[in-house]
Coordinates of C-alpha atoms in Angstrom, one line a residue:
M1 CA 53.9 -3.8 -67.9
K2 CA 53.0 -6.8 -65.7
M3 CA 55.2 -5.6 -62.9
I4 CA 53.6 -2.2 -62.9
L5 CA 50.1 -3.8 -62.5
L6 CA 51.3 -6.0 -59.9
R7 CA 52.7 -3.1 -57.8
K8 CA 49.5 -1.2 -58.3
F9 CA 47.5 -4.1 -57.2
R10 CA 49.7 -4.5 -54.1
V11 CA 49.4 -0.7 -53.3
L12 CA 45.4 -1.1 -53.6
I13 CA 45.3 -4.1 -51.2
L14 CA 47.5 -2.2 -48.7
M15 CA 45.3 1.0 -48.9
V16 CA 42.1 -1.2 -48.2
F17 CA 43.8 -2.9 -45.2
L18 CA 44.7 0.5 -43.8
I19 CA 41.2 1.9 -44.3
A20 CA 39.9 -1.2 -42.9
C21 CA 41.9 -0.9 -39.7
S22 CA 41.1 2.9 -39.5
M23 CA 37.5 2.1 -39.4
H24 CA 37.8 -0.6 -36.7
I25 CA 39.5 1.8 -34.7
M26 CA 37.1 4.5 -35.0
I27 CA 34.2 2.1 -34.2
D28 CA 35.8 1.0 -31.1
L29 CA 36.7 4.7 -29.9
L30 CA 33.4 6.2 -30.7
P31 CA 31.5 5.1 -27.7
K32 CA 34.4 6.2 -25.3
L33 CA 34.3 9.7 -27.0
E34 CA 30.5 9.9 -26.7
R35 CA 30.8 9.0 -23.1
H36 CA 33.4 11.5 -22.5
G37 CA 31.5 14.1 -24.1
N38 CA 28.3 13.3 -22.3
S39 CA 29.7 12.7 -18.9
G40 CA 27.8 15.5 -17.2
C41 CA 24.4 13.7 -17.5
S42 CA 23.4 10.4 -16.3
C43 CA 20.8 10.0 -19.1
S44 CA 22.2 11.2 -22.4
H45 CA 23.9 8.1 -23.4
T46 CA 23.2 5.7 -26.1
P47 CA 22.2 2.0 -25.6
S48 CA 25.4 0.8 -27.2
E49 CA 27.6 2.7 -24.8
E50 CA 30.3 0.6 -23.5
P51 CA 30.1 -0.3 -19.9
Q52 CA 32.4 1.6 -17.7
S53 CA 33.2 -0.8 -15.0
W54 CA 33.3 -4.1 -17.0
G55 CA 37.0 -3.8 -17.7
K56 CA 38.0 -2.9 -14.2
Q57 CA 36.0 -6.2 -13.2
G58 CA 38.0 -8.3 -15.5
W59 CA 34.9 -9.0 -17.9
P60 CA 35.3 -9.4 -21.6
N61 CA 36.1 -5.9 -23.1
K62 CA 34.1 -6.1 -26.4
H63 CA 31.9 -4.0 -28.2
T64 CA 28.5 -4.0 -26.5
L65 CA 26.4 -4.4 -29.8
R66 CA 28.1 -7.3 -30.7
I67 CA 27.8 -9.1 -27.4
L68 CA 24.3 -8.0 -26.7
Q69 CA 22.5 -8.0 -29.9
D70 CA 19.2 -9.9 -29.8
F71 CA 15.7 -9.4 -30.7
S72 CA 12.5 -9.3 -28.9
N73 CA 9.0 -9.3 -30.4
E74 CA 7.7 -7.0 -27.5
P75 CA 10.2 -4.1 -27.4
S76 CA 7.9 -1.6 -25.9
S77 CA 5.9 -3.9 -23.6
N78 CA 7.0 -1.8 -20.6
V79 CA 6.6 1.8 -21.9
S80 CA 4.3 4.0 -19.9
S81 CA 2.4 6.8 -21.0
H82 CA 2.4 8.4 -17.6
S83 CA 5.7 9.2 -16.3
L84 CA 8.4 8.4 -19.0
E85 CA 9.1 11.8 -20.8
R86 CA 9.2 11.8 -24.5
I87 CA 12.8 11.8 -25.8
P88 CA 13.6 15.2 -27.5
V89 CA 14.4 15.5 -31.1
P90 CA 18.1 15.8 -31.6
G91 CA 17.7 19.1 -33.4
D92 CA 15.7 20.8 -30.7
K93 CA 18.5 22.1 -28.3
T94 CA 16.2 24.1 -26.2
Q95 CA 14.0 21.1 -25.3
A96 CA 17.0 18.8 -24.7
L97 CA 18.7 21.3 -22.4
R98 CA 15.2 21.7 -20.3
R99 CA 15.1 17.9 -20.1
L100 CA 18.6 17.6 -18.8
E101 CA 18.3 20.4 -16.3
H102 CA 14.9 18.7 -15.1
L103 CA 16.4 15.2 -14.7
G104 CA 19.4 16.5 -13.0
Q105 CA 17.5 18.3 -10.4
R106 CA 15.1 15.5 -9.7
G107 CA 17.2 14.0 -7.1
D108 CA 17.5 17.3 -5.1
R109 CA 13.9 18.5 -4.9
K110 CA 10.5 17.0 -4.2
R111 CA 8.2 16.2 -7.1
P112 CA 5.5 19.2 -7.3
F113 CA 1.8 18.1 -6.3
I114 CA 0.5 17.6 -9.9
Q115 CA -2.2 15.2 -9.8
D116 CA -5.6 15.1 -11.6
A117 CA -7.8 18.2 -11.2
T118 CA -10.3 15.9 -9.2
V119 CA -7.9 15.9 -6.3
A120 CA -7.7 19.6 -6.1
K121 CA -11.5 20.0 -6.9
N122 CA -12.5 17.9 -4.0
M123 CA -9.6 19.0 -1.5
P124 CA -11.2 20.4 1.7
V125 CA -11.0 24.4 1.8
K126 CA -9.0 24.2 5.0
G127 CA -5.8 22.1 4.6
S128 CA -5.6 18.6 3.1
R129 CA -7.6 15.7 3.6
L130 CA -4.6 13.6 4.8
S131 CA -3.7 16.2 7.5
A132 CA -7.4 16.1 8.6
L133 CA -7.4 12.4 8.8
Y134 CA -4.2 12.2 10.8
D135 CA -5.7 14.9 13.2
H136 CA -8.7 12.6 14.0
P137 CA -8.7 11.0 17.5
L138 CA -8.6 7.5 15.9
Y139 CA -5.3 8.3 14.4
K140 CA -4.0 9.7 17.6
R141 CA -3.9 6.6 19.6
S142 CA 0.0 5.9 20.9
P143 CA 1.2 2.3 21.6
P144 CA 2.1 1.2 25.3
P145 CA 5.3 2.2 26.8
L146 CA 8.0 0.1 25.2
T147 CA 10.3 -2.3 27.1
D148 CA 13.4 -3.8 25.7
E149 CA 11.4 -6.9 25.0
D150 CA 9.0 -4.8 22.8
T151 CA 11.8 -3.2 20.5
L152 CA 13.4 -5.3 17.8
F153 CA 17.0 -3.9 18.7
N154 CA 18.4 -2.3 21.6
V155 CA 20.5 0.7 20.2
N156 CA 23.1 0.4 22.8
T157 CA 24.0 -3.2 22.4
D158 CA 22.6 -4.5 19.2
I159 CA 23.6 -1.7 16.7
R160 CA 27.0 -0.6 15.6
F161 CA 27.5 1.2 12.5
D162 CA 30.9 3.1 11.8
P163 CA 31.1 5.0 8.6
K164 CA 34.7 5.8 9.1
A165 CA 35.4 2.2 8.5
A166 CA 33.8 2.3 5.1
E167 CA 35.4 3.2 1.8
D168 CA 32.9 5.9 1.0
Q169 CA 32.1 8.0 3.7
A170 CA 29.4 10.1 1.8
W171 CA 26.7 8.0 3.4
N172 CA 23.2 9.4 4.2
T173 CA 24.7 12.9 5.0
E174 CA 27.9 14.7 4.4
G175 CA 29.6 13.4 7.2
N176 CA 29.6 16.5 9.4
M177 CA 31.7 16.3 12.6
D178 CA 28.5 17.5 14.6
E179 CA 27.0 14.1 14.0
F180 CA 29.4 12.7 16.4
S181 CA 28.9 12.6 20.2
P182 CA 31.8 14.1 22.4
T183 CA 33.1 10.7 23.0
G184 CA 33.8 10.1 19.3
E185 CA 31.0 7.6 19.1
L186 CA 28.1 7.8 16.5
T187 CA 24.7 8.8 17.9
A188 CA 21.6 7.0 16.9
D189 CA 20.4 10.1 15.0
S190 CA 23.4 10.2 12.8
Y191 CA 22.9 6.8 11.5
P192 CA 21.5 6.2 7.8
N193 CA 17.8 6.4 7.5
W194 CA 17.6 2.8 6.6
L195 CA 19.1 1.8 10.0
R196 CA 17.1 4.2 11.9
F197 CA 14.0 2.6 10.4
H198 CA 15.1 -0.6 11.6
I199 CA 15.8 0.7 15.1
G200 CA 12.2 1.9 15.2
I201 CA 10.5 -1.4 14.6
N202 CA 8.8 -2.6 17.8
R203 CA 6.2 -5.2 18.8
Y204 CA 3.4 -3.1 17.5
E205 CA 4.4 -1.5 14.5
L206 CA 7.1 -1.2 11.7
Y207 CA 7.1 2.4 12.1
S208 CA 5.3 5.2 14.1
R209 CA 2.7 7.4 12.6
H210 CA 4.6 10.7 12.2
N211 CA 8.2 9.4 12.0
P212 CA 10.2 11.8 9.9
V213 CA 12.6 8.9 9.2
I214 CA 10.1 7.4 6.8
D215 CA 10.0 10.4 4.6
A216 CA 13.7 10.6 4.5
L217 CA 14.1 6.9 3.8
L218 CA 11.5 7.2 0.8
K219 CA 13.7 10.0 -0.5
D220 CA 16.8 7.8 -0.2
L221 CA 15.0 5.1 -2.2
V222 CA 14.7 7.6 -5.1
T223 CA 18.0 9.7 -4.8
Q224 CA 20.8 7.4 -3.4
R225 CA 23.4 6.2 -5.9
I226 CA 23.0 2.3 -6.7
T227 CA 26.3 0.8 -6.2
S228 CA 25.5 -2.8 -7.1
V229 CA 22.7 -5.0 -8.3
A230 CA 21.8 -8.9 -8.0
M231 CA 18.9 -11.1 -8.9
K232 CA 16.9 -12.1 -5.9
S233 CA 16.8 -15.9 -5.6
G234 CA 13.4 -17.7 -5.3
G235 CA 10.0 -16.3 -6.4
T236 CA 8.2 -16.7 -9.6
Q237 CA 9.1 -13.3 -11.3
L238 CA 12.1 -11.3 -11.8
K239 CA 13.2 -9.1 -8.6
L240 CA 16.6 -7.3 -8.2
I241 CA 18.4 -6.6 -5.0
M242 CA 19.8 -3.0 -5.2
T243 CA 22.5 -1.8 -2.7
F244 CA 23.0 1.9 -2.2
Q245 CA 26.0 4.2 -1.6
N246 CA 24.9 4.5 2.1
Y247 CA 24.8 0.5 2.3
G248 CA 21.0 0.3 2.6
Q249 CA 19.1 -2.2 0.4
A250 CA 16.0 -2.3 -1.5
L251 CA 14.0 -4.8 -3.4
F252 CA 13.3 -3.5 -7.1
K253 CA 10.2 -4.8 -9.0
P254 CA 10.5 -3.5 -12.6
M255 CA 7.4 -2.2 -14.5
K256 CA 5.6 -5.0 -16.5
Q257 CA 2.2 -3.3 -17.4
T258 CA 1.0 0.2 -18.0
R259 CA -1.3 2.0 -15.7
E260 CA -4.5 1.2 -18.0
Q261 CA -3.9 -2.6 -18.5
E262 CA -6.0 -5.1 -16.3
T263 CA -5.2 -8.6 -15.6
P264 CA -6.5 -10.8 -18.5
P265 CA -9.9 -12.6 -17.5
D266 CA -8.3 -16.0 -18.4
F267 CA -5.2 -15.5 -16.1
F268 CA -5.0 -17.5 -12.9
Y269 CA -4.2 -15.6 -9.9
F270 CA -0.9 -17.4 -9.5
S271 CA 0.3 -16.5 -12.9
D272 CA -0.7 -12.7 -12.8
F273 CA 2.0 -10.2 -13.4
E274 CA 3.5 -8.5 -10.4
R275 CA 3.1 -4.9 -10.7
H276 CA 5.4 -2.1 -9.5
N277 CA 2.6 0.4 -8.9
A278 CA 0.7 -2.1 -6.8
E279 CA 3.7 -2.2 -4.5
I280 CA 3.8 1.5 -4.2
A281 CA 0.0 1.9 -3.8
A282 CA -0.2 -0.9 -1.0
F283 CA 2.4 0.9 1.2
H284 CA 0.1 4.1 0.9
L285 CA -3.1 2.2 1.4
D286 CA -1.6 0.4 4.5
K287 CA -0.5 3.7 6.0
I288 CA -4.1 5.3 5.5
L289 CA -5.7 2.3 7.2
D290 CA -3.2 3.0 10.0
F291 CA -1.9 -0.4 10.1
R292 CA 1.7 0.6 9.2
R293 CA 2.7 -3.2 8.4
V294 CA 4.3 -2.6 4.9
P295 CA 7.8 -1.6 4.7
P296 CA 8.4 1.8 3.0
V297 CA 8.1 1.6 -0.9
A298 CA 8.9 4.4 -3.5
G299 CA 8.7 4.3 -7.3
R300 CA 12.0 5.3 -9.2
L301 CA 12.9 5.8 -12.9
V302 CA 16.1 3.6 -13.2
N303 CA 18.6 3.9 -15.9
M304 CA 19.2 0.2 -16.9
T305 CA 22.5 0.7 -18.5
K306 CA 24.2 2.7 -15.7
E307 CA 22.4 1.7 -12.7
I308 CA 21.9 -2.0 -13.5
R309 CA 23.9 -3.4 -16.2
D310 CA 27.1 -1.5 -15.6
V311 CA 27.1 -2.2 -11.7
T312 CA 25.9 -5.6 -11.5
R313 CA 28.4 -8.6 -11.0
D314 CA 25.7 -11.1 -11.6
K315 CA 26.8 -12.7 -14.7
K316 CA 23.6 -14.5 -15.2
L317 CA 21.7 -11.2 -15.1
W318 CA 24.2 -9.5 -17.3
R319 CA 24.1 -12.0 -20.0
T320 CA 20.2 -11.4 -20.5
F321 CA 20.8 -7.8 -21.6
F322 CA 20.3 -7.1 -25.4
I323 CA 19.3 -4.3 -27.8
S324 CA 15.9 -4.7 -29.3
P325 CA 15.0 -3.8 -33.0
A326 CA 13.8 -0.6 -31.6
N327 CA 17.1 0.2 -30.2
N328 CA 16.0 0.0 -26.7
V329 CA 18.0 -1.7 -23.9
C330 CA 16.3 -4.8 -22.6
F331 CA 16.8 -7.6 -20.3
Y332 CA 14.9 -10.6 -18.7
G333 CA 16.9 -12.3 -15.9
E334 CA 16.1 -15.7 -14.6
C335 CA 12.9 -16.6 -12.9
S336 CA 10.1 -19.3 -13.1
Y337 CA 7.4 -17.0 -15.0
Y338 CA 8.1 -14.4 -17.5
C339 CA 11.9 -14.4 -17.7
S340 CA 12.5 -15.0 -21.5
T341 CA 13.2 -12.9 -24.5
E342 CA 9.5 -12.8 -25.5
H343 CA 8.8 -11.2 -21.9
A344 CA 11.8 -9.1 -21.9
L345 CA 11.8 -5.7 -19.8
C346 CA 12.7 -2.9 -22.2
G347 CA 13.4 0.5 -21.5
K348 CA 12.8 3.8 -23.6
P349 CA 15.6 3.7 -24.6
D350 CA 17.1 2.6 -21.4
Q351 CA 14.9 4.3 -18.8
I352 CA 12.4 1.9 -16.9
E353 CA 10.1 2.4 -13.8
G354 CA 10.1 0.2 -10.8
S355 CA 9.2 0.1 -7.2
L356 CA 12.0 0.0 -4.7
A357 CA 10.8 -1.5 -1.1
A358 CA 13.2 -0.9 1.8
F359 CA 14.8 -4.1 3.3
L360 CA 13.8 -5.3 6.6
P361 CA 16.7 -6.2 8.9
D362 CA 18.8 -9.1 8.0
L363 CA 17.5 -12.4 9.1
A364 CA 20.8 -13.0 10.9
L365 CA 20.1 -9.9 13.3
A366 CA 16.3 -10.2 13.5
K367 CA 14.8 -13.7 12.5
R368 CA 11.4 -13.9 11.1
K369 CA 9.0 -16.6 11.4
T370 CA 6.8 -17.6 8.1
W371 CA 3.4 -18.8 8.6
R372 CA 1.0 -20.4 6.1
N373 CA -2.2 -18.3 5.6
P374 CA -5.0 -20.5 6.8
W375 CA -7.0 -19.1 3.9
R376 CA -4.5 -19.9 1.5
R377 CA -5.8 -20.7 -2.0
S378 CA -4.8 -24.1 -3.7
Y379 CA -2.7 -22.7 -6.3
H380 CA -4.1 -25.3 -8.7
K381 CA -6.1 -25.0 -11.8
R382 CA -8.9 -27.4 -10.7
K383 CA -8.5 -28.3 -7.0
K384 CA -10.2 -26.0 -4.3
A385 CA -9.0 -25.3 -0.7
E386 CA -10.7 -26.5 2.3
W387 CA -12.1 -23.0 3.2
E388 CA -13.7 -22.9 -0.2
V389 CA -15.9 -25.8 0.4
D390 CA -16.4 -25.8 4.2
P391 CA -18.5 -22.9 5.6
D392 CA -17.6 -23.7 9.1
Y393 CA -13.9 -23.6 8.4
C394 CA -13.2 -20.7 10.7
E395 CA -14.3 -22.7 13.8
E396 CA -11.6 -25.0 13.1
V397 CA -9.2 -22.4 12.6
K398 CA -10.1 -20.6 16.1
Q399 CA -9.3 -23.8 17.9
T400 CA -5.9 -24.0 16.3
P401 CA -2.6 -22.1 17.8
P402 CA -1.9 -19.2 17.4
Y403 CA -5.4 -18.2 16.4
D404 CA -7.1 -19.6 19.7
S405 CA -5.7 -16.7 21.8
G406 CA -4.2 -13.4 21.3
T407 CA -4.8 -11.1 18.3
R408 CA -3.7 -13.1 15.6
L409 CA -7.0 -13.9 14.2
L410 CA -7.9 -10.2 14.2
D411 CA -4.6 -9.4 12.4
I412 CA -5.8 -11.9 9.6
M413 CA -9.0 -9.9 9.5
D414 CA -7.2 -6.6 9.1
M415 CA -4.9 -8.3 6.2
T416 CA -8.3 -9.7 4.7
V417 CA -9.7 -6.2 4.5
F418 CA -6.3 -4.8 3.1
D419 CA -6.1 -7.5 0.4
F420 CA -9.9 -7.0 -0.7
L421 CA -9.4 -3.3 -1.0
M422 CA -6.6 -4.0 -3.5
G423 CA -8.0 -7.0 -5.1
N424 CA -5.0 -9.2 -4.0
M425 CA -5.6 -12.9 -4.1
D426 CA -2.2 -13.9 -3.8
R427 CA -1.7 -14.1 0.1
H428 CA -0.3 -17.7 0.6
H429 CA 2.1 -16.9 3.6
Y430 CA 2.7 -14.1 6.0
E431 CA 5.7 -13.4 8.5
T432 CA 6.2 -12.1 12.0
F433 CA 9.2 -11.2 14.0
E434 CA 10.4 -14.1 15.9
K435 CA 11.4 -12.1 18.9
F436 CA 8.1 -11.0 19.7
G437 CA 6.5 -14.6 19.7
N438 CA 2.8 -14.6 18.8
E439 CA 1.8 -11.3 20.3
T440 CA 2.9 -8.9 17.5
F441 CA 1.6 -7.6 14.1
I442 CA 1.7 -9.4 10.6
I443 CA 4.1 -8.0 8.1
H444 CA 2.3 -7.3 4.8
L445 CA 4.9 -8.1 2.3
D446 CA 4.6 -8.8 -1.4
N447 CA 1.7 -6.9 -2.6
G448 CA 2.6 -6.8 -6.2
R449 CA -0.6 -8.7 -7.5
G450 CA -2.9 -6.3 -6.2
F451 CA -4.7 -3.7 -8.3
G452 CA -5.0 -6.0 -11.2
K453 CA -8.7 -5.5 -12.0
H454 CA -10.7 -2.3 -11.2
S455 CA -13.8 -3.6 -13.0
H456 CA -14.1 -6.7 -10.8
D457 CA -14.3 -7.3 -7.3
E458 CA -13.2 -10.8 -5.9
I459 CA -15.7 -11.5 -3.2
S460 CA -13.6 -14.8 -2.2
I461 CA -11.0 -12.5 -0.7
L462 CA -13.6 -11.5 2.0
V463 CA -14.3 -15.1 3.1
P464 CA -12.1 -15.0 6.3
L465 CA -14.4 -12.1 7.3
T466 CA -17.6 -13.6 6.3
Q467 CA -16.8 -16.9 7.9
C468 CA -15.3 -15.6 11.3
C469 CA -17.4 -12.3 11.7
R470 CA -14.6 -10.6 13.8
V471 CA -12.9 -7.3 13.6
R472 CA -11.1 -5.0 15.8
K473 CA -13.3 -1.9 17.0
S474 CA -10.5 0.5 15.8
T475 CA -10.4 -1.1 12.5
H476 CA -14.3 -0.9 12.2
L477 CA -14.4 2.8 13.2
R478 CA -11.5 3.6 10.8
L479 CA -13.4 1.8 7.8
Q480 CA -16.6 3.8 8.6
L481 CA -14.7 7.1 8.8
L482 CA -12.9 6.3 5.4
A483 CA -16.4 5.7 3.9
K484 CA -17.5 9.4 4.8
E485 CA -17.3 12.0 2.1
E486 CA -14.9 14.4 3.9
Y487 CA -12.5 11.3 4.6
K488 CA -13.2 9.5 1.4
L489 CA -10.6 6.7 0.7
S490 CA -10.2 7.3 -2.9
M491 CA -9.4 10.9 -2.4
L492 CA -7.0 10.3 0.4
M493 CA -5.2 7.8 -1.7
A494 CA -4.8 10.1 -4.7
E495 CA -3.6 12.9 -2.4
S496 CA -1.0 10.4 -0.9
L497 CA 0.1 8.9 -4.2
V498 CA 0.8 12.1 -5.7
R499 CA 3.8 12.4 -3.4
D500 CA 5.6 9.6 -5.5
R501 CA 8.0 10.3 -8.1
L502 CA 6.2 8.2 -10.5
S503 CA 2.8 9.9 -10.0
P504 CA 0.0 9.1 -11.0
I505 CA 0.5 5.5 -9.5
L506 CA -3.2 4.4 -9.9
I507 CA -5.7 5.6 -12.7
Q508 CA -9.0 6.9 -11.4
P509 CA -11.0 3.5 -11.9
H510 CA -8.7 1.8 -9.4
L511 CA -9.4 4.6 -7.0
D512 CA -13.1 4.3 -7.4
A513 CA -12.9 0.6 -7.0
M514 CA -11.5 1.1 -3.4
D515 CA -14.6 3.1 -2.5
R516 CA -16.9 0.5 -4.0
R517 CA -15.1 -2.3 -2.0
L518 CA -15.0 -0.4 1.2
R519 CA -18.7 -0.3 1.1
Q520 CA -18.9 -4.2 0.5
V521 CA -16.7 -4.6 3.6
L522 CA -19.0 -2.5 5.6
N523 CA -22.0 -4.3 4.4
V524 CA -20.4 -7.8 5.4
L525 CA -19.7 -6.4 8.8
S526 CA -23.2 -5.1 9.2
E527 CA -24.6 -8.4 8.4
C528 CA -22.3 -10.1 10.9
I529 CA -23.5 -7.6 13.6
E530 CA -27.1 -8.3 12.8
K531 CA -26.7 -12.0 12.8
E532 CA -24.2 -12.3 15.8
G533 CA -24.5 -9.1 17.8
Y534 CA -22.2 -6.3 18.2
S535 CA -20.3 -7.6 21.2
Y536 CA -19.5 -10.9 19.6
V537 CA -18.2 -9.3 16.1
V538 CA -16.5 -6.3 17.3
E539 CA -13.3 -6.7 19.4
D540 CA -13.1 -3.6 21.7
D541 CA -9.4 -2.7 21.5
L542 CA -9.8 1.0 22.6
Q543 CA -10.4 0.4 26.4
G544 CA -7.9 1.1 29.0
H545 CA -4.3 2.3 27.8
Q546 CA -4.3 4.0 24.4
G547 CA -2.9 1.5 22.0
T548 CA -3.0 -1.6 24.1
D549 CA -4.8 -3.6 21.4
H550 CA -2.3 -6.4 21.8
G551 CA -3.8 -7.8 24.9
H552 CA -4.7 -11.5 25.4
T553 CA -8.0 -12.4 24.1
G554 CA -9.5 -15.9 23.6
P555 CA -11.7 -17.0 20.8
R556 CA -15.4 -16.2 21.0
R557 CA -17.6 -19.3 20.8
R558 CA -21.2 -19.1 19.4

């Protein structure tokens, strides 16, 4: 009897062991089966799907949930009510199929113009406001004839790009033989759009007004396949460097706030969030002001699993991924501010908005010089900068190179107007291309802390303008033009921003705030003209050759 019970017990133990082994095998195979079944859609995977490339890279091949399980008390801090579509109910096959078809076609077609009704209602009967603006004589001026010293690159000697030497020849276009010159060498027109953008940079502008390469580059930022991701070193908040299949690169800033959120009143300017929609809006504002000093920026909905986690070889970044209690994919990276589990960036379930700013040429090819902004803030909780306590501070600046000659001081005034319209207080440094010396434009980089408060106008941003009372005539006339009803700045911005994939980029209060701030800028200039005289305040850059606004001008004395 005892022997029979012992045998039955052994058989029972063996069966339990076999069942346990079978369950483990099924658990390990389930993600692979799901991935195989859903391979036709880039968005229909679960957060627990096993990374496709880690095994090839020699990384630990363990179940993702076991590795990444962690918890965040802000699982939905980055969910936007504007552009993230609702996830369909599993049983609703019709809605799911429509969503998959919609997402599958997003990379091949332009987003329809579906902005607020106010845009259509205020649109001119004949054509668009933007078209009318760019047809205005103020937006027709061309730069001087360019010499080799005025272009950043000489295409014949500085630029070499051969896609045949690359592993993946599907770069930029389909690689048609017609793109090659009869000699077998690539022509400049066949270069990828990011390289053509670099070639077009000159002493006077980052890109020309109607350069078709810019629209093509914006499309590339949204549709090009992401091949690798790494964290950008330096900076206070998380930024990612993304590389595309055509070897272009862009700086990715993920969404941290919804459109409706404002900067908390108790936040210092140096601890404010960097907003992805501010980077996008800054590019469009810079273009409407006709500065063209912001590199192209586009919004993109990124799959955090397939387009970040699975393609990164940055282990420090990879280790910060986890699954939230709401079953969303989250990560936080490494940086000075807001890089912790409590401030994690979470998808829904793994889709996250972000801005992608096209890279400028590599520093090894085109060196840039970094300048301290004369009106830099103290970046201290209690101390004030010199310009905040000395009303005659500008007189000292005007006697200091490079502000004592040339157009650099006028460039600072342009940048001041640009920052005030956005509400950006974080302009501590700026950059120029070293090749062009002091006679060139200021690059308007890093605009993520703009558009933080639509209910408050930070007048201190205008201090350079109120102290110096200087402005270009072309800038002054354009500002007056944008204050008119038929060229209203807020309406132009709304029309321009609707072209972005993440539209709407700004809520209406931010657009209205720009109109209000524009009137304040014009009031400051009117007071300056009344006090100092028109000829002292307004620098005439419209005389002589059209576009020769980079001539040598000395500082004016009272």
